[in-house]
Coordinates of C-alpha atoms in Angstrom, one line a residue:
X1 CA -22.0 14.2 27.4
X2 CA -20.2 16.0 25.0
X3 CA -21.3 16.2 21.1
X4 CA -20.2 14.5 18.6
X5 CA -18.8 17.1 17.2
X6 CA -16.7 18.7 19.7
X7 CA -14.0 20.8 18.6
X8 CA -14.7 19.7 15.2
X9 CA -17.7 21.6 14.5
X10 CA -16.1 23.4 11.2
X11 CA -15.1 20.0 9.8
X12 CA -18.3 18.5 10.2
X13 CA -19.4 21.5 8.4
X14 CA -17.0 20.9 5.1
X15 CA -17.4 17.2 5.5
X16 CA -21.3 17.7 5.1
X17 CA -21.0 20.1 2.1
X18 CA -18.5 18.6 0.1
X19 CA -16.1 21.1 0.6
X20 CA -12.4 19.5 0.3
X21 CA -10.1 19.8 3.5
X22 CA -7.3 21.7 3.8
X23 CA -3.5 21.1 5.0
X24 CA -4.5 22.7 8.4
X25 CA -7.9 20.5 8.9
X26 CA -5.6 17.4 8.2
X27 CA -3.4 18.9 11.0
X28 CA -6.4 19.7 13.4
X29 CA -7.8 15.8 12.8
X30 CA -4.7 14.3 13.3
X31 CA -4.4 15.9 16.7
X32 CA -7.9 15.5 17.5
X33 CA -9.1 13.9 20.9
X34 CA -12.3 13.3 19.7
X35 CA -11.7 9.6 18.5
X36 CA -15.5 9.0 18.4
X37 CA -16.1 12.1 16.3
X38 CA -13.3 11.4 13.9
X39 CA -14.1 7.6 13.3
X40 CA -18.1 9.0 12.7
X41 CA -16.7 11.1 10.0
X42 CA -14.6 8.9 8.4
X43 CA -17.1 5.8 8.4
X44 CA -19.9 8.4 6.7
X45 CA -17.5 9.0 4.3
X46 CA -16.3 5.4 3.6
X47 CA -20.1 4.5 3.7
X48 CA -20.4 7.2 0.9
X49 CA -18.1 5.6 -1.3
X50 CA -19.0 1.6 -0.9
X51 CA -21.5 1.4 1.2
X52 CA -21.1 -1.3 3.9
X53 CA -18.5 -3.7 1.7
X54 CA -15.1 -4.6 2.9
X55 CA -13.0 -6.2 0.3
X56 CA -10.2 -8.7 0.3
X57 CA -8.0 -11.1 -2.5
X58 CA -6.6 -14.2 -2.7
X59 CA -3.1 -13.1 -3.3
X60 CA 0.3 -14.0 -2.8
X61 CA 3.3 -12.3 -2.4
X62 CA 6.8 -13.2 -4.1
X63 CA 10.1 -11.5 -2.8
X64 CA 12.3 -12.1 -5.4
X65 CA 15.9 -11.1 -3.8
X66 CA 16.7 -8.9 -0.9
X67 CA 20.4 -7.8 -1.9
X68 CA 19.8 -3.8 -2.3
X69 CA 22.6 -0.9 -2.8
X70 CA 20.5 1.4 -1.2
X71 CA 20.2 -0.1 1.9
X72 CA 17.4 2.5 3.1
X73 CA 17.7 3.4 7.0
X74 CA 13.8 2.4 7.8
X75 CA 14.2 -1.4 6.2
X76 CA 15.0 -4.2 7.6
X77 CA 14.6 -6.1 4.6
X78 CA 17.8 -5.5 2.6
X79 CA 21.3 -6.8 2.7
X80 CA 24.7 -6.5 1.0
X81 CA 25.7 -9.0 -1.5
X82 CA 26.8 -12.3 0.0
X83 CA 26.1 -10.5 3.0
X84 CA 24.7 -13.7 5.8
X85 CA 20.7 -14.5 5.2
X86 CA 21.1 -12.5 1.6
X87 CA 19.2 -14.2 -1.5
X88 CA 18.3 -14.1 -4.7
X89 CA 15.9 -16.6 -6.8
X90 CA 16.4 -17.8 -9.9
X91 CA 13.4 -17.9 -12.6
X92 CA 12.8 -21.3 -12.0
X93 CA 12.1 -21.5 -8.3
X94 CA 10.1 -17.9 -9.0
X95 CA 8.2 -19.7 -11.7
X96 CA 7.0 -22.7 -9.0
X97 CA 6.0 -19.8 -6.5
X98 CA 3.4 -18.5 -8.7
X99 CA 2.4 -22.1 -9.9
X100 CA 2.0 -22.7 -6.2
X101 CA 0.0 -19.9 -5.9
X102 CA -2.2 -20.1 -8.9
X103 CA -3.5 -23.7 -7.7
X104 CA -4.6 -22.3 -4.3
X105 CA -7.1 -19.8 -6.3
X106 CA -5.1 -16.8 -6.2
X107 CA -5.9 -14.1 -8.2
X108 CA -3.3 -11.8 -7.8
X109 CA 0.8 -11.8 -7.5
X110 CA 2.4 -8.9 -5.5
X111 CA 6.1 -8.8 -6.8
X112 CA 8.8 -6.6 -5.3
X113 CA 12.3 -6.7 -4.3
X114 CA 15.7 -4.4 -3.9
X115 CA 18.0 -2.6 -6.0
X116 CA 20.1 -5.5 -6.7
X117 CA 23.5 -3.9 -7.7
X118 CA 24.2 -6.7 -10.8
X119 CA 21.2 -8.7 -12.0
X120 CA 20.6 -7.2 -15.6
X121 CA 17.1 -5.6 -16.9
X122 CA 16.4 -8.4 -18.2
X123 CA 16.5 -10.6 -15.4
X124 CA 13.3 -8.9 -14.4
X125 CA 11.8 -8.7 -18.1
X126 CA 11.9 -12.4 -18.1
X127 CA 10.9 -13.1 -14.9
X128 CA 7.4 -11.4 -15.5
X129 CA 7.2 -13.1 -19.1
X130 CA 7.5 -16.4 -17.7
X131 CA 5.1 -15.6 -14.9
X132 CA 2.6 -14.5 -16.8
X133 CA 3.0 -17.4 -18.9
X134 CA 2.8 -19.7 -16.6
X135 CA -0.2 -18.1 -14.8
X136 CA -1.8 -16.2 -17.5
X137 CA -5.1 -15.3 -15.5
X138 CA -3.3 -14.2 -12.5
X139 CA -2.9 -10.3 -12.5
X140 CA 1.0 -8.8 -12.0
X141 CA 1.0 -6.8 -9.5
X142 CA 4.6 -6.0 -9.9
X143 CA 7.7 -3.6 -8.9
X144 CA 8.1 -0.2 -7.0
X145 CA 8.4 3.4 -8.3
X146 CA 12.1 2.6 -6.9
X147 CA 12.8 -0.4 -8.7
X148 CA 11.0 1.2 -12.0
X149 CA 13.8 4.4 -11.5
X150 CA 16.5 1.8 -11.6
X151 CA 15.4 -0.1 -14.5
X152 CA 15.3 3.2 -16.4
X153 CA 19.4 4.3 -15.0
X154 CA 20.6 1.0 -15.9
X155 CA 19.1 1.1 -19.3
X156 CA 19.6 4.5 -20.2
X157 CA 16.2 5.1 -21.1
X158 CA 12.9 6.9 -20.1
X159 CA 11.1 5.1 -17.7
X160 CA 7.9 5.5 -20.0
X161 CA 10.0 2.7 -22.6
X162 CA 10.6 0.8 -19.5
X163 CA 6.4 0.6 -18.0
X164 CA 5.8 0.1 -21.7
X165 CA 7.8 -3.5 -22.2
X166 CA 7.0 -4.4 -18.7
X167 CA 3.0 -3.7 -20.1
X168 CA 3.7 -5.6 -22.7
X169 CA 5.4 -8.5 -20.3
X170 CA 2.6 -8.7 -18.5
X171 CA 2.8 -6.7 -15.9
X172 CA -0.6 -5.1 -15.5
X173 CA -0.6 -3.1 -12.0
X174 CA 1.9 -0.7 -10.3
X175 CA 3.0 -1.3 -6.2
X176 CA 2.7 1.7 -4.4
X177 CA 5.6 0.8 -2.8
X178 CA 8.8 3.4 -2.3
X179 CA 6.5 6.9 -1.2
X180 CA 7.6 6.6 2.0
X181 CA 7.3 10.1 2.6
X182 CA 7.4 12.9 0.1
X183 CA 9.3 15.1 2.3
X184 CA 12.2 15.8 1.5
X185 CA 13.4 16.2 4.7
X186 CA 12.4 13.0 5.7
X187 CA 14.1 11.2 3.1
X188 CA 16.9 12.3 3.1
X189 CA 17.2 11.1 6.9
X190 CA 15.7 7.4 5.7
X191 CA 16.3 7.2 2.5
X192 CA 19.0 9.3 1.2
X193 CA 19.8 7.2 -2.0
X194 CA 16.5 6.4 -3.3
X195 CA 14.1 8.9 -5.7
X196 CA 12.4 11.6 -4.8
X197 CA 8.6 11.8 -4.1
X198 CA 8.6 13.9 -7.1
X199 CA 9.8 11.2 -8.9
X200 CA 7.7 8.8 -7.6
X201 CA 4.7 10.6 -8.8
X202 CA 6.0 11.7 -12.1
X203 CA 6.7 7.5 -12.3
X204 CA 3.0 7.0 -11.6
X205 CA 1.8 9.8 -13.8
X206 CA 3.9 7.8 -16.1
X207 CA 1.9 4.7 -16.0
X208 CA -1.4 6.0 -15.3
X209 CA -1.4 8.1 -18.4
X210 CA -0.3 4.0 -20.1
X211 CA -3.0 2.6 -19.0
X212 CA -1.1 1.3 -15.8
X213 CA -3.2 1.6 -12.7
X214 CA -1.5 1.7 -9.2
X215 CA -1.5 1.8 -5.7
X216 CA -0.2 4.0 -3.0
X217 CA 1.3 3.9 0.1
X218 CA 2.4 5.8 2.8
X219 CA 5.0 4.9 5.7
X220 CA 3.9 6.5 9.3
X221 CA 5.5 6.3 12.9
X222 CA 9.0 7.5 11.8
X223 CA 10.2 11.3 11.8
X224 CA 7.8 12.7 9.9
X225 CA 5.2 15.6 11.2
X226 CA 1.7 16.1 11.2
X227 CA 2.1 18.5 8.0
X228 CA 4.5 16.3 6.2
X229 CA 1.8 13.6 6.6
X230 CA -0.9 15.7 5.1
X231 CA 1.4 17.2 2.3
X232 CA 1.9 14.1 1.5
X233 CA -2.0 12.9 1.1
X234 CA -2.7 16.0 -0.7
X235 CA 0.1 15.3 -3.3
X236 CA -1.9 12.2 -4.0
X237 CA -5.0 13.8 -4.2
X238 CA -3.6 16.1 -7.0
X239 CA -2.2 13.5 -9.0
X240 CA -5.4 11.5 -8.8
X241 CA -7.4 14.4 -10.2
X242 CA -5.2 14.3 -12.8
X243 CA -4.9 11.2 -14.0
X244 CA -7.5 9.1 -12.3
X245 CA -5.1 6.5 -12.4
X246 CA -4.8 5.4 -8.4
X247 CA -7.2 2.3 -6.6
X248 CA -5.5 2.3 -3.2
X249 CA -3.6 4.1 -0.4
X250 CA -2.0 1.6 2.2
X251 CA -0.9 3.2 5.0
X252 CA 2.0 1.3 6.5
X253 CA 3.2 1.6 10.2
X254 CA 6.6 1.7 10.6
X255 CA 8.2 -1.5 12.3
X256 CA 11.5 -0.2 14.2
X257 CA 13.3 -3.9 14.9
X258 CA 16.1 -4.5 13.3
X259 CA 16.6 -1.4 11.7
X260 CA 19.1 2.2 12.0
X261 CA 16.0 3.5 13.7
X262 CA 15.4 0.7 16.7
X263 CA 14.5 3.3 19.1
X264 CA 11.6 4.6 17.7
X265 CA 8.5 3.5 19.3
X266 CA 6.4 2.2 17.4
X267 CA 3.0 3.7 16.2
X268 CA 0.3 3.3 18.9
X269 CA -3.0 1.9 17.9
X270 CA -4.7 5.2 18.2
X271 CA -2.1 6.6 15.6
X272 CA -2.5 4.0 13.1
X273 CA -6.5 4.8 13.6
X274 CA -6.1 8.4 13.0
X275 CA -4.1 8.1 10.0
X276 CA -6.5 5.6 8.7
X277 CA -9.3 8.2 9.3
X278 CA -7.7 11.5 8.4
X279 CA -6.8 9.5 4.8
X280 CA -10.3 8.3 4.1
X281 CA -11.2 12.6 4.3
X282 CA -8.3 13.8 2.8
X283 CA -8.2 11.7 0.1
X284 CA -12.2 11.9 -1.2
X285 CA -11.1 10.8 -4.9
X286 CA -9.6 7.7 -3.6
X287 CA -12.1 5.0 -3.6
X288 CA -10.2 2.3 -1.1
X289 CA -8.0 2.9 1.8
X290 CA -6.2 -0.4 3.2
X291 CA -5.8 -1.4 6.5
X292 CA -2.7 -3.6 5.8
X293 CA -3.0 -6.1 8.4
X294 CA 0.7 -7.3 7.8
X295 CA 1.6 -4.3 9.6
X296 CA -0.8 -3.0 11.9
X297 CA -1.7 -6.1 13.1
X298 CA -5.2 -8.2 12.7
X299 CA -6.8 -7.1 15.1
X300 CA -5.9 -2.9 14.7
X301 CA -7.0 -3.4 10.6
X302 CA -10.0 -4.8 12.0
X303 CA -11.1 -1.6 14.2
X304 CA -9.4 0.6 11.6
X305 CA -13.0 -0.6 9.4
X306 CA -14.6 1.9 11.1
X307 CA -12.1 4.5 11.2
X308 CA -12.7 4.9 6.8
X309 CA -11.1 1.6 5.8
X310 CA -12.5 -0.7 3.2
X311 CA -9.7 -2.7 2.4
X312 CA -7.8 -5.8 4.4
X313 CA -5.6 -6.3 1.5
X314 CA -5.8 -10.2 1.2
X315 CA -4.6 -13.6 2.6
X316 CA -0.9 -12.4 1.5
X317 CA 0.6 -15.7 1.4
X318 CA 4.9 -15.3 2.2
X319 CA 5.5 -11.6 2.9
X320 CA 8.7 -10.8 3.8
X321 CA 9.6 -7.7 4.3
X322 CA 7.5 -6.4 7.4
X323 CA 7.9 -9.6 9.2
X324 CA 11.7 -9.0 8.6
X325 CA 11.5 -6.1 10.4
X326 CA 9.7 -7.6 13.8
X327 CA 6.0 -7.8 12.5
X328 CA 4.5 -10.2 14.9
X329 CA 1.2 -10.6 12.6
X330 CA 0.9 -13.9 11.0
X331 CA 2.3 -14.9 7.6
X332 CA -0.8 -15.1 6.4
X333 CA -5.1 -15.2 7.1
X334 CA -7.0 -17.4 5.5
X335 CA -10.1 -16.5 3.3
X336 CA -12.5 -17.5 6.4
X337 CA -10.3 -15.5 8.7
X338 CA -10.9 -12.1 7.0
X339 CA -14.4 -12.5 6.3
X340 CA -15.0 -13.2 10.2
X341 CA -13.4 -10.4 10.8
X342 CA -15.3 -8.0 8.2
X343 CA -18.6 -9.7 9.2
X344 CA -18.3 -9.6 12.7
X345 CA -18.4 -5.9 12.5
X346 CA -21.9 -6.7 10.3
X347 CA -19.8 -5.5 7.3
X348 CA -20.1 -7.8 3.9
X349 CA -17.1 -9.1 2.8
X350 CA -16.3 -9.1 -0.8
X351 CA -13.2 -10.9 -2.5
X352 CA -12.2 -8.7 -5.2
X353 CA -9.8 -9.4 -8.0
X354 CA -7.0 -6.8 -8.4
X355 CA -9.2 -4.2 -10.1
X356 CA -12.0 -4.3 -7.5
X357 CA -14.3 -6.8 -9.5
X358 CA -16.6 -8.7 -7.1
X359 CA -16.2 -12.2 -7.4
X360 CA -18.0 -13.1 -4.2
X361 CA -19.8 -11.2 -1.1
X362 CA -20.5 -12.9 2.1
X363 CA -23.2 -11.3 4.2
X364 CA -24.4 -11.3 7.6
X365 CA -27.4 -11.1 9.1
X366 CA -26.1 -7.4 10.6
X367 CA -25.3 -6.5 6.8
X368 CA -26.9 -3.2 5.8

């Protein structure tokens, strides 16, 4: 039998005395064969930084419109206006969402939609204010990088004045939605119109330094290299020694159906695992790495918990946006349903709040 370690001897090495990896040992994991060694590495880590917990929410998900100028080459989500299947909700109906949601327990409401070409700014000023006011305990979760760069354009002012009233609205966590990738190159092949992933993270330097935490994410399976996956992990991890200001990176496997790029094959399992893994090193000042079952599927976020992942997001109650693009997961998993799968790995599941608060663990007799 071969080691453990096989032809990762020198990262076993760093891994065991704290010394950071590089852009080439991202590369070199990321083409490892070695799946057992790789998953070892990343579990020791993950165990290093929460032990044996798994965490989940009770959250819900409202997409507010889907009528987007951009109209970015990866999505399957946006259409034109009065374009067939296009929509866009009016306060009201947004208002008896998160009403809905509230008196099923949830504690958090994921908000996000396109760049809608005419609503005005404040469209989405009140929409938070009457949110929050209707469901003061639930936490905001609200708006991409992307749609924070258009608030800012059609305003004509900094995007710090913009964060600040949305603060003060009630917004009280950033997406990590629009990162895509950071390269360049690879944006401006699926993305041409939307901001750069230097703007994204000045946007997020923005908020952190406002008190604003935030997630982020990170779109695999498309065009992008080994390297531009790793520069792009690393450009996190500098922000986040900066600012401190990040909980999360989501991964997210790109879903081709019913978008410009239907001929891509989609991310194997093993992929998806390998990113999961080679995230959890790479990133050792991030605290939680999702395995967003939404896109990777149940059962795939459920082995990625031992590949460095901590996180199954939540019950996600009405997400759009992957299922429009050919997700075959389910709309949703019950409390019961992640907990079974956390615990049947003899992992504790934990539901969380948005800020990583414990409200309740559920052990198993495997629990360590």
């Amino acid at each position: 039998m071969e080691p453990l370690t096989y032809g990762l001897e020198d990262i076993f090495e760093k891994v065991e005395s704290n010394i950071r990896l590089t852009l080439e040992d991202g590369v070199k994991l990321l083409n490892t064969k070695n799946m057992l060694g790789l998953g070892y590495l990343a579990n020791e880590r993950r165990k290093s930084q929460t032990g044996n917990f798994v965490y989940f929410n009770n959250n819900g998900h409202i997409n507010y419109s889907n009528v987007c100028k951009i109209r970015c080459g990866f999505c399957a989500f946006g259409k034109e206006p009065g374009e067939k299947g296009s929509y866009t909700m009016d306060l009201e109906e947004i208002v008896r969402r998160a009403e809905n949601y509230g008196s099923l327990g949830a504690t958090e409401i994921h908000i996000v939609g396109g760049i809608h070409p005419d609503l005005p700014f404040s469209y989405y000023l009140d929409l938070i204010r009457r949110v929050h006011k209707a469901v003061p305990s639930v936490s905001l979760k609200a708006f991409t990088a992307a749609e924070y760069d258009y608030y800012s354009q059609l305003e004509g002012i900094p995007v710090e004045e913009i964060l600040l009233q949305m603060k003060e609205a009630g917004v009280s966590f950033v997406t990590g939605g629009g990162a895509e990738n950071f390269s360049q190159r690879v944006r401006d092949i699926i993305c041409p119109g939307k901001l750069t992933g230097e703007r994204w993270l000045e946007i997020h330097r923005t908020a952190h330094r406002l008190g604003i935490p935030s997630n982020a994410n990170m779109l695999f399976g498309i065009i992008e290299t080994d390297e531009e996956v790793i520069q792009h992990l690393l450009a996190l991890r500098n922000l986040q020694d900066e600012t401190g200001g990040f909980y999360a990176l989501i991964p997210t496997a790109f879903h081709p159906k019913n978008t410009k790029f239907a001929d891509i094959k989609q991310a194997s399992a093993i992929r998806t695992l390998k990113i999961m893994a080679v995230s959890r090193l790479i990133l050792d000042n991030f605290k939680y790495i999702k395995a967003y079952w939404v896109a990777s599927s149940p059962q795939v976020a459920q082995i990625a918990l031992t590949f460095g992942a901590n996180d199954l997001d939540g019950v996600v109650r009405e997400e759009k946006i992957y299922h429009t693009a050919g997700a075959s997961s389910p709309q949703m998993q019950t409390e019961s349903e992640l907990i079974n799968l956390i615990n049947e790995l003899g992992l504790t599941a934990v539901e969380r709040d948005t800020y990583y608060n414990i409200l309740k663990t559920y052990e198993t007799s495997n629990s360590k």
